[in-house]
Coordinates of C-alpha atoms and ligand atoms in Angstrom, one line a residue:
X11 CA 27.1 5.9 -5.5
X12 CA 27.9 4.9 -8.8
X13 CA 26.1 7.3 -11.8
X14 CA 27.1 7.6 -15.5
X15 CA 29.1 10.2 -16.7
X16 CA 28.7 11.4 -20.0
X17 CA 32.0 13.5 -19.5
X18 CA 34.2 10.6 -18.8
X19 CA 31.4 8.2 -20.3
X20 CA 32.0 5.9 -17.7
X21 CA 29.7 5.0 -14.7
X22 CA 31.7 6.7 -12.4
X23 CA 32.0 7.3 -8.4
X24 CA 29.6 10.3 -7.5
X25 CA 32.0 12.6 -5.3
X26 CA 31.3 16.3 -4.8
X27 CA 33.9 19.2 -4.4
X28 CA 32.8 19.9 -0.6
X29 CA 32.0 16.4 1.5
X30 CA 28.3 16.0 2.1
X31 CA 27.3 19.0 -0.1
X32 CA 26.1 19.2 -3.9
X33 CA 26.1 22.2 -6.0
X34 CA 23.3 20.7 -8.8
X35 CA 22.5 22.8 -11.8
X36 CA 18.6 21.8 -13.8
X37 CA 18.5 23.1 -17.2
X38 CA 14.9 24.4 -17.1
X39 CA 12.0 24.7 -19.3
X40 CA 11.8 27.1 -22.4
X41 CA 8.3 28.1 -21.6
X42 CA 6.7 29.3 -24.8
X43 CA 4.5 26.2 -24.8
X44 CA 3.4 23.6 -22.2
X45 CA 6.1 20.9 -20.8
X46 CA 5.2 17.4 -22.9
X47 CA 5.3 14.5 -21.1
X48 CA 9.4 13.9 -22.8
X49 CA 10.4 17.3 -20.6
X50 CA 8.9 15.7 -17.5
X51 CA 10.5 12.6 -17.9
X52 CA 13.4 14.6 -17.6
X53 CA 12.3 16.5 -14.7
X54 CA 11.4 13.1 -13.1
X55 CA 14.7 11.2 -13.4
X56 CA 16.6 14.5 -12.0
X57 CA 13.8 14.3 -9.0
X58 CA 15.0 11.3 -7.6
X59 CA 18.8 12.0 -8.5
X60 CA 17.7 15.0 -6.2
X61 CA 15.9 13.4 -3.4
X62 CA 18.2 10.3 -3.7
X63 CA 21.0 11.9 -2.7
X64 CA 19.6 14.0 -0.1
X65 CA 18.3 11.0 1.1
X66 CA 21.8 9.8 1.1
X67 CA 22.5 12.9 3.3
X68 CA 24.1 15.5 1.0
X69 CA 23.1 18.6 1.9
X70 CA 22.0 19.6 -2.1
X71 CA 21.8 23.0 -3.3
X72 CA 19.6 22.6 -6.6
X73 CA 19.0 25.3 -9.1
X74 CA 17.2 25.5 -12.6
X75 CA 16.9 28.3 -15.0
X76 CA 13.8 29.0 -16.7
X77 CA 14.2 30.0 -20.3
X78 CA 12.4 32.8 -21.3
X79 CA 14.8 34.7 -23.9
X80 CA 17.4 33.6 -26.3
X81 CA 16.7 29.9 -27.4
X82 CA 16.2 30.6 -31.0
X83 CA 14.3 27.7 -32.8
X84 CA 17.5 26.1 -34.0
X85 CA 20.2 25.4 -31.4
X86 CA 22.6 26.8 -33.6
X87 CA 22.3 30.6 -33.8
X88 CA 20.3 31.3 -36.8
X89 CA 16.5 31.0 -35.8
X90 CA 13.9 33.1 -34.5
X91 CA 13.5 33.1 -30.5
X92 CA 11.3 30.7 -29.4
X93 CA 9.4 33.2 -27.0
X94 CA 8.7 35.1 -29.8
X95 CA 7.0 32.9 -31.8
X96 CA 5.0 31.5 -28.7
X97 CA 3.4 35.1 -28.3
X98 CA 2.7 35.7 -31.9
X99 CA 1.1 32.6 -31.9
X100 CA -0.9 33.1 -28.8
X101 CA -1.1 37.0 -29.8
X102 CA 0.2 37.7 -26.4
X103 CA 3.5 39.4 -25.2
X104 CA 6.5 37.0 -24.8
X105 CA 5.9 38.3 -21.2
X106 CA 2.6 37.0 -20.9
X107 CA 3.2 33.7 -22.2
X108 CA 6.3 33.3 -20.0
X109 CA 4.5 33.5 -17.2
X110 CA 1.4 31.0 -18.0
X111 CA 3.5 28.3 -19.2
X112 CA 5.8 28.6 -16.3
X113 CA 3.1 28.1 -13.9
X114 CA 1.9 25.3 -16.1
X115 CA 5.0 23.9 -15.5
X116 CA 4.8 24.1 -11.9
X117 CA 1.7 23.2 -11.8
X118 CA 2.7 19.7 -13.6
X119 CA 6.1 19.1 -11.3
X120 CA 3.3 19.0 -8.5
X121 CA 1.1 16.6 -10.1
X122 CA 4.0 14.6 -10.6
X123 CA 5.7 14.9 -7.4
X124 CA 8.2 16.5 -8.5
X125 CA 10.0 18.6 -6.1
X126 CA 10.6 22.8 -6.9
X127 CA 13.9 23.4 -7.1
X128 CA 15.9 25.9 -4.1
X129 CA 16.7 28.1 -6.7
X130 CA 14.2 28.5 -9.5
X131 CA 15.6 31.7 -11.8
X132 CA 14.1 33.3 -15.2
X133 CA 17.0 33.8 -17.4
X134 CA 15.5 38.0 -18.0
X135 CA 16.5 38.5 -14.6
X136 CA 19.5 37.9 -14.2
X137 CA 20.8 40.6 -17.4
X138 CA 23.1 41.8 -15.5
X139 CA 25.4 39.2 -14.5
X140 CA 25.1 37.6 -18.4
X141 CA 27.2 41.3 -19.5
X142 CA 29.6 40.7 -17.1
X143 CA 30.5 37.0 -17.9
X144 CA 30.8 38.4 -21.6
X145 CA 32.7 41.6 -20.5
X146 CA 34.6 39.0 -18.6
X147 CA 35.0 36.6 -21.7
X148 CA 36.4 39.3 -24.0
X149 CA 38.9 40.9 -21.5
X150 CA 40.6 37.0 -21.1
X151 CA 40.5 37.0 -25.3
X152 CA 37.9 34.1 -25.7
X153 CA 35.3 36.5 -27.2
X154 CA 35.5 38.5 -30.3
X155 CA 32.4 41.2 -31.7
X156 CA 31.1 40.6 -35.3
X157 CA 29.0 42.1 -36.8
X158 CA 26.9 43.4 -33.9
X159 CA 26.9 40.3 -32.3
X160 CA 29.7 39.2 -29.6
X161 CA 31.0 35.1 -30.6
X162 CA 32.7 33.0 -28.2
X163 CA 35.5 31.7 -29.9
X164 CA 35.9 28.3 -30.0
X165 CA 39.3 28.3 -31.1
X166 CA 40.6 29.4 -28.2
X167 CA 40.0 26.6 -26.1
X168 CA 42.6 23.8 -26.1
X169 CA 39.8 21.0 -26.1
X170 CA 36.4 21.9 -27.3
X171 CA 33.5 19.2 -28.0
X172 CA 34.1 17.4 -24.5
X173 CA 31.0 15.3 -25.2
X174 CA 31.9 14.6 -28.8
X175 CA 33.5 11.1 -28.0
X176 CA 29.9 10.1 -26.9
X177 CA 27.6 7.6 -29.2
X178 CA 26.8 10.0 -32.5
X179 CA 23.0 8.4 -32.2
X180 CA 22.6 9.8 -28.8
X181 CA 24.1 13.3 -30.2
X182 CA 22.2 13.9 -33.0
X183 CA 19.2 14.7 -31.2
X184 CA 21.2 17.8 -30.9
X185 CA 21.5 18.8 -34.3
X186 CA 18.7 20.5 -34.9
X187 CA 17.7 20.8 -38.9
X188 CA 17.0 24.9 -40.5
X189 CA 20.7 25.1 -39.7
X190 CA 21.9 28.3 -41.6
X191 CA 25.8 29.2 -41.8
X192 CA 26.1 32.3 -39.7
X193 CA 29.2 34.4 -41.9
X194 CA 30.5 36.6 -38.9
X195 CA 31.6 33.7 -37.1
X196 CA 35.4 33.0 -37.1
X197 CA 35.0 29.3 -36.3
X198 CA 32.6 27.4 -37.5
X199 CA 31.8 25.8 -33.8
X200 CA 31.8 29.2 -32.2
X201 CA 28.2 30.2 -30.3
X202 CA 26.7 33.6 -29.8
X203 CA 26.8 35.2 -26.5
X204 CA 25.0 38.7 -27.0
X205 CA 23.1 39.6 -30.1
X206 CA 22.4 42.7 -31.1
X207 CA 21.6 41.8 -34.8
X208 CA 19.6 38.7 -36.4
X209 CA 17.3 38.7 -39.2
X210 CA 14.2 39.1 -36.5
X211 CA 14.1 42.5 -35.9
X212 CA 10.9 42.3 -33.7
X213 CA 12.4 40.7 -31.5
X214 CA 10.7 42.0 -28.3
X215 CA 12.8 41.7 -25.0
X216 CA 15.7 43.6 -25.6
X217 CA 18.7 45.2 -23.3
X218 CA 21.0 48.2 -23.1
X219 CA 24.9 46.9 -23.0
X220 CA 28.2 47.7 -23.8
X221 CA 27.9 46.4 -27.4
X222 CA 23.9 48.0 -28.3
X223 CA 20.8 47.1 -27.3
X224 CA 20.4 43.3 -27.3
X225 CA 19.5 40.2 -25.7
X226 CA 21.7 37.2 -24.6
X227 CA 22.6 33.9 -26.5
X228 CA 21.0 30.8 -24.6
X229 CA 23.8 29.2 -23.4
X230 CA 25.4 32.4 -21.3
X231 CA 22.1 31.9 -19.2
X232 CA 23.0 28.9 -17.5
X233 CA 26.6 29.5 -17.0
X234 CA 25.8 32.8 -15.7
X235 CA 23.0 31.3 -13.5
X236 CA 24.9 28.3 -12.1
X237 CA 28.0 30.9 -11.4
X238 CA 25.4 33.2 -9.5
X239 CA 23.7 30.5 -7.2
X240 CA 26.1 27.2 -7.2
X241 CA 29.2 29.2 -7.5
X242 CA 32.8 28.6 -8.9
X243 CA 32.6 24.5 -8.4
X244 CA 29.5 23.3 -9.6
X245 CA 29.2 19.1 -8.8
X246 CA 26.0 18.0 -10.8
X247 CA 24.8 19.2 -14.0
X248 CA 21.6 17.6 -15.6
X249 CA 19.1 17.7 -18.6
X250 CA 17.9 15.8 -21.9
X251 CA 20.2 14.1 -23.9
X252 CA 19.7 16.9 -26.6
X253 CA 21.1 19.2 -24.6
X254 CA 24.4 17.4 -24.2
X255 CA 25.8 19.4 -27.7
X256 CA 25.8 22.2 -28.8
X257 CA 23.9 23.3 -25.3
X258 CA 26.0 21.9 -22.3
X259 CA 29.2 21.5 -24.7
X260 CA 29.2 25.4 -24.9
X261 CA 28.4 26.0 -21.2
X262 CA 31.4 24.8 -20.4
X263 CA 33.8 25.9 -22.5
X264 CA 32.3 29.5 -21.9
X265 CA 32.6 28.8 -17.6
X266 CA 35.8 27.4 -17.9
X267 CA 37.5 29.6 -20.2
X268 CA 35.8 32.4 -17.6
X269 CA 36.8 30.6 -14.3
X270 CA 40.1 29.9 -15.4
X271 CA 39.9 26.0 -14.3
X272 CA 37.5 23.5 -14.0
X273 CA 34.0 23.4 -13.7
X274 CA 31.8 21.0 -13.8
X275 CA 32.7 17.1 -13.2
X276 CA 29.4 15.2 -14.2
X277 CA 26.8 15.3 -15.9
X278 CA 23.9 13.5 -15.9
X279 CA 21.6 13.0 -19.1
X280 CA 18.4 11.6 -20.0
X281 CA 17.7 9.8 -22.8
X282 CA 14.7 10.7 -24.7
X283 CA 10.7 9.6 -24.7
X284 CA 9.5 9.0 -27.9
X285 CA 6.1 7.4 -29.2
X286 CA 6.4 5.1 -32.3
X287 CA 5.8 8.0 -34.7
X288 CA 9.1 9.2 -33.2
X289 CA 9.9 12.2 -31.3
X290 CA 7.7 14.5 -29.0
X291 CA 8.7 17.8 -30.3
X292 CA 7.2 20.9 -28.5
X293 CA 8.3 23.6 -32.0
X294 CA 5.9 21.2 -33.8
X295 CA 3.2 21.2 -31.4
X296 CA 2.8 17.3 -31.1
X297 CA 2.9 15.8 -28.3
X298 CA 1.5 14.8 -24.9
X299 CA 1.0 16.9 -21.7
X300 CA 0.0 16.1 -18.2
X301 CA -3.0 17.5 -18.4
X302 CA -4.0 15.7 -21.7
X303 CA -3.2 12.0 -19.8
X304 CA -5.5 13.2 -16.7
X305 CA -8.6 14.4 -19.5
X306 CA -8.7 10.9 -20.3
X307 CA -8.5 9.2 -16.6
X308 CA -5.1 8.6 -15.8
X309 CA -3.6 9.9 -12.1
X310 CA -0.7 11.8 -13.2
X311 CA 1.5 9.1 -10.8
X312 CA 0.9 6.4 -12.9
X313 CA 2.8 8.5 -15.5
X314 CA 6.1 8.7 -12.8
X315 CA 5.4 5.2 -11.8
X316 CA 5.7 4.2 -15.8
X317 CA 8.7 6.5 -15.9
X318 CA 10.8 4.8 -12.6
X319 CA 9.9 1.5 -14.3
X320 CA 12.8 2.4 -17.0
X321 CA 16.3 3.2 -16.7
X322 CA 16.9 6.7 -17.8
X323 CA 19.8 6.1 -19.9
X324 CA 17.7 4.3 -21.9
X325 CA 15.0 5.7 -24.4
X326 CA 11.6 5.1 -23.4
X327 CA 8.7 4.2 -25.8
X328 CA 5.1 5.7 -24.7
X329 CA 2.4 3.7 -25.6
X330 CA -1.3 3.9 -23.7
X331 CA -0.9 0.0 -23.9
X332 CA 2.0 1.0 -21.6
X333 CA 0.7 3.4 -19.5
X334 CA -2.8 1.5 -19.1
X335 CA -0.2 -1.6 -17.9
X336 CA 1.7 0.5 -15.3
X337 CA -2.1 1.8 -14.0
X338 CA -3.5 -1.7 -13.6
X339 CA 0.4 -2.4 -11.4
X340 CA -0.1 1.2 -9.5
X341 CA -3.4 0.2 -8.8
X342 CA -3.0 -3.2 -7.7
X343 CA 0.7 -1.9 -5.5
X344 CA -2.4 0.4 -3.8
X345 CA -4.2 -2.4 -2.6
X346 CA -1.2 -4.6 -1.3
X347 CA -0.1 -1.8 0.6
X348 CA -3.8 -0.7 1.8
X349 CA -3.6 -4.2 3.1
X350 CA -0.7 -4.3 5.4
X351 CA -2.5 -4.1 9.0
X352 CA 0.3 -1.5 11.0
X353 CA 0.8 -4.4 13.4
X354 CA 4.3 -5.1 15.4
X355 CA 7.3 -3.0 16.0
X356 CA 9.4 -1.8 13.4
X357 CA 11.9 -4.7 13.0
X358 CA 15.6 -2.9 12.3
X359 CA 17.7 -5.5 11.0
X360 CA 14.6 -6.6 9.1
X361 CA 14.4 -3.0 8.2
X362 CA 18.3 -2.5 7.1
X363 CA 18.4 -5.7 5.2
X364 CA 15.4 -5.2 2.9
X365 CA 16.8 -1.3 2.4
X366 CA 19.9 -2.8 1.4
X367 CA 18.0 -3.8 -2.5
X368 CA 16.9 -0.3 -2.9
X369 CA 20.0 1.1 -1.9
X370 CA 22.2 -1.1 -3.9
X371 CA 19.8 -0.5 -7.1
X372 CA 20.2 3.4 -6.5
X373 CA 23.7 3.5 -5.8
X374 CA 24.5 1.6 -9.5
X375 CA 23.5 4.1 -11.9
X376 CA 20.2 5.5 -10.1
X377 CA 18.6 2.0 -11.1
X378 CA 14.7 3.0 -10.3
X379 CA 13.7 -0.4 -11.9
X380 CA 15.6 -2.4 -10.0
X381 CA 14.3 0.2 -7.1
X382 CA 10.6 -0.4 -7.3
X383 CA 11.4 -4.0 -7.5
X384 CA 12.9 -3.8 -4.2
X385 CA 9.4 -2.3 -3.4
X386 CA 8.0 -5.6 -4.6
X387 CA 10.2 -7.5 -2.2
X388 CA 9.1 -5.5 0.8
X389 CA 5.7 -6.4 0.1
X390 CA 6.8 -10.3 -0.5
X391 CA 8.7 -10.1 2.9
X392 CA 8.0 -12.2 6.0
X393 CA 7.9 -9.3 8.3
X394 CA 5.9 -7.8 10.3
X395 CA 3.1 -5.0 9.0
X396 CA 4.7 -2.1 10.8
X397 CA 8.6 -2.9 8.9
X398 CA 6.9 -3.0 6.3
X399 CA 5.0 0.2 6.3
X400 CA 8.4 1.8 7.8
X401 CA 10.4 0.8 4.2
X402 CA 7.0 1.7 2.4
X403 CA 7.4 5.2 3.5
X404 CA 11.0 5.1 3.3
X405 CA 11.6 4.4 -0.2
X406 CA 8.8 6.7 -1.4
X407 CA 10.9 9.6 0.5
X408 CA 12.9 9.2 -2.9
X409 CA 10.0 7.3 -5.3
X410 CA 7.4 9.9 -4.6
X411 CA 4.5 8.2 -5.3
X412 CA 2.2 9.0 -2.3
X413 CA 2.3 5.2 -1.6
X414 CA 1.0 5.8 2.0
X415 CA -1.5 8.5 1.6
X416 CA -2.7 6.5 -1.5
X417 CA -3.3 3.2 0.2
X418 CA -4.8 5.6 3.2
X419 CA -7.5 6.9 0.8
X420 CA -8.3 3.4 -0.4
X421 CA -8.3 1.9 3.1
X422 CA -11.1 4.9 3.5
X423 CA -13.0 4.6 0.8
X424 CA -13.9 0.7 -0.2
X425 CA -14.8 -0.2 -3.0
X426 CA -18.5 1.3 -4.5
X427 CA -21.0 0.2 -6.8
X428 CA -19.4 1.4 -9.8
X429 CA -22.5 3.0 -11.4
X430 CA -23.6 4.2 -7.7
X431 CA -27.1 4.1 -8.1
X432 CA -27.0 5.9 -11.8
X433 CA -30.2 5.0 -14.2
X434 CA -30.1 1.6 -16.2
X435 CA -29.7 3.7 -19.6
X436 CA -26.5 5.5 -18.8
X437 CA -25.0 2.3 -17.6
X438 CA -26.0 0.4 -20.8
X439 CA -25.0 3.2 -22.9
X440 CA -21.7 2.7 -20.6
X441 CA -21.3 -0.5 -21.1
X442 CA -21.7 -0.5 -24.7
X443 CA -18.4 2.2 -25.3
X444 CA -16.6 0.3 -23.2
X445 CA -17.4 -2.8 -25.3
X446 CA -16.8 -0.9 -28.6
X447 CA -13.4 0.3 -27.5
X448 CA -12.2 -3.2 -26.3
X449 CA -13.4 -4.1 -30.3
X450 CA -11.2 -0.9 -31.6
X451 CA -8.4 -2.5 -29.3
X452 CA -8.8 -5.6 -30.8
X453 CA -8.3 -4.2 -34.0
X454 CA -5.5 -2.0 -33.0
X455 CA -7.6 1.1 -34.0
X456 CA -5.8 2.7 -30.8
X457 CA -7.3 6.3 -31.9
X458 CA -10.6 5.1 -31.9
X459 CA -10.0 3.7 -28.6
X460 CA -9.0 7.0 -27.2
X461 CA -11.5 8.8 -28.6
X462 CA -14.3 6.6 -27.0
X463 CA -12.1 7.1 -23.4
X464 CA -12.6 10.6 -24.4
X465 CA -16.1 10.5 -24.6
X466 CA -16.8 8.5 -21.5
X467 CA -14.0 10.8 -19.3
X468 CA -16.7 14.0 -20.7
X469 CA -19.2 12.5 -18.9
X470 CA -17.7 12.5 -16.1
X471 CA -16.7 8.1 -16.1
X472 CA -13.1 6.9 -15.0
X473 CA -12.0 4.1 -17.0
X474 CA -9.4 1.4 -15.5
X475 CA -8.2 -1.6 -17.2
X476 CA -7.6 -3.9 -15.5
X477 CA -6.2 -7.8 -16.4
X478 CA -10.2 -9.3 -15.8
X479 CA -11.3 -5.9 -18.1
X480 CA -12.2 -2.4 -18.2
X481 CA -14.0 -1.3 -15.0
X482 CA -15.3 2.6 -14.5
X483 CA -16.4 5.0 -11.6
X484 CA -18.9 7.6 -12.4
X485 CA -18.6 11.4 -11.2
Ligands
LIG525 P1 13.1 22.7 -23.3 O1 11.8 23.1 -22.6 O2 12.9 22.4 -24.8 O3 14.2 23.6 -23.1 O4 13.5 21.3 -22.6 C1 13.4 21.0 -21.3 C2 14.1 19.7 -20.9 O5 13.5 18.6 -21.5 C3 15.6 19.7 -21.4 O6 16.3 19.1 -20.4 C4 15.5 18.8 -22.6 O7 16.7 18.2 -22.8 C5 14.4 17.8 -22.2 N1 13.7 17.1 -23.3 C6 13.3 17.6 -24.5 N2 12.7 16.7 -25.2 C7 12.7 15.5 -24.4 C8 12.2 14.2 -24.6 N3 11.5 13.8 -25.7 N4 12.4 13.3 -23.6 C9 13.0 13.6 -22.5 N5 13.5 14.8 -22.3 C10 13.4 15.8 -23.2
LIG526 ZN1 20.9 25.0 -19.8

């Protein structure tokens, strides 16, 4: 398999330090809010990276963090934790919210298919093991204590910035703005591993260690995490393209300079989802969440069906003009499928050739585009109904879009009087929203549009748009 690299910014051959086994590291949720519909993106691509290579037979070892202390609002190291200000805005412990928002999380990844990781660990457990890879640090002479806190010095290191030869545009996501110059640092570049002094004194998860009573920088959590469950040789590393620098940049020089040798060969990053006002940002609180796109009718696999649609090195605009295009295609993929009669035996060489276009489309750069196209083709095929229920199922091992049961519940349940038997007032009151927000359409008035879905969705009636116009189910 060929995937990008940003390392050696090359689409490079995937190989892994033991044959047939992958050590793959998730940078997980900070979960003092819900995860917007740009995180899951994320968590989608790295899904089928995940099942795609098991698929492909590795034996993979995956492991995610959650984040539940030390990402301060700016990536540098001058903010206030995130946590913190999650609980004061919820008026609940940082505790309390770390729990709800990672079950909301979970909760989510299941609505999306999206497969729980082996490992899954919370970066307050693992306290411990985050002293001794700083104990560790300062012994070798890469760490210095100022001022309270202890620095990883970046000076050090004869090559720091690995990822700083990548496009500046795709960087600056990074850069977070309320950038303050922190004056105990030596270097400019260097990061924080412990702190036991910042201008937030309330901060309220806090530890006994060898340098006072603090709580560890953000970055130390998945080094520390990865070293704990991957080991010494980890062979994938994933997450947003905004976590490519200072993020990743600092986990390895802090795991190399600790290992004494290499780390880490690729990385895997995905570029961000944006809407036309720009980014989703979860510090500002706007932006989209699972739960929000299933309020106003869509099945939560239309959003991972828009998502595999688009490569995910490149940035993806969401639109409901999009999504409401890649519903009326799920919908319609549904139906093909729910017509294939299971008739004949499963043709091999039929069966190897057509997997040959999915393959191929995986194997160059995790291609899902070029994947669900070579879905199309096994529809399109002149083979027989069981090959092509066989490839169906086959593919959706790594697309996870609950083709077969989906097509199963349609085959069970044909199509219904839409307004099953509901009085003539509710349909014409219906009838007359649905008109009103194909006029708001028309006039590009998109929020009055959603507000209208809104309404209907209240009432308990399902929108679809479909290419012959908007069509509803009640209840
Ligand atoms: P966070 O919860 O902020 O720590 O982010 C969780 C994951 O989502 C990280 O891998 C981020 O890089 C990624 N991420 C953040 N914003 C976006 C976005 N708009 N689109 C895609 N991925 C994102
Ligand atoms: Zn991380």
């Amino acid at each position: 398999m060929k995937l990008y690299n940003t390392l050696t910014r090359t689409k490079d051959d995937f190989v892994t330090h033991t044959p047939g086994v992958c050590n793959m590291y998730t940078c997980g949720p900070t979960v003092y809010h819900f995860a917007h519909i740009g995180n899951l993106r994320s968590y989608i691509m790295e899904d089928v990276l995940d099942k795609y290579l098991r698929y492909d037979g590795y034996d993979v070892k995956r492991v995610m963090n959650i984040t539940d202390v030390g990402h301060l609002s700016s990536d540098a190291d001058t903010g206030e934790d995130k946590m913190l200000k999650g609980a004061r805005r919820e008026k609940k412990t940082v505790m309390e919210i770390a729990q709800f928002y990672t079950d909301a999380f979970f909760s989510d990844c299941a609505k999306l298919n999206i497969r729980t990781p082996d490992v899954v660990e919370p970066a307050t457990s693992c306290i411990p093991e985050f002293i001794e890879m700083v104990e560790g640090l300062l012994a070798k002479g890469y760490a210095y204590v100022a001022e309270g806190n202890v620095y990883f010095d970046t000076s050090k290191l004869p090559e720091y910035y690995v990822f700083n030869k990548h496009d500046a545009e795709d960087l600056e996501v990074g850069v977070r703005e309320g950038v303050e110059e922190d004056t105990a640092k030596r270097n400019k570049s260097d990061f924080v591993l412990w702190f036991t002094k910042s201008k937030f004194e309330d901060q309220e998860l806090k530890w006994d260690s060898p340098w006072g009573v603090g709580y560890p920088g953000w970055h130390i959590e998945c080094s520390a995490i990865s070293l704990k469950h991957n080991g010494e040789y980890l062979d994938l590393h994933c997450g947003g393209i905004d976590n490519a620098f200072p993020h990743h940049t600092n986990e390895i020089a802090q795991s190399e300079a600790y290992l004494g040798h290499k780390w880490c060969p690729h990385w895997f990053h995905i570029l961000h989802l944006n809407t036309n006002s720009g980014k989703m940002s979860k510090s500002t609180g706007e932006f989209l969440t699972v739960s929000l796109l299933e309020s106003k009718g869509y099945d939560p696999l239309v959003y991972r069906f828009f998502c595999l649609q688009s490569h995910y090195r490149k940035s993806l605009v969401f639109s409901y003009e999009g999504l409401d295009n890649a519903a009326v295609a799920f919908k319609k993929l549904i139906d093909r499928i729910a017509s294939i009669k299971n008739e004949g035996e499963v043709d091999a060489e039929a069966f190897e050739n057509l997997k040959k276009g999915f393959t191929e489309a995986l194997d160059n750069d995790l291609n899902t585009s070029l994947a669900v196209t070579a879905l199309y083709d096994v529809l399109k095929a002149n083979v027989n109904g069981a090959t092509k229920l066989a490839l169906i199922a086959d593919f959706d091992r790594v697309l996870s879009l609950s083709l077969i049961e989906k097509a199963e519940e349609k085959r069970n349940a044909p199509e219904e009087n839409p307004a099953g038997g509901a009085d003539a007032e509710l349909v014409a009151w219906i009838e007359a929203m649905i008109e009103e927000r194909a006029a708001a359409k028309r006039e590009k008035n998109y929020a009055r549009a959603d507000e209208i879905r809104g309404e209907l969705t209240a009432k308990g009636v399902t929108l679809k748009d479909t290419k012959e116009g908007t069509t509803y189910t009640i209840g």
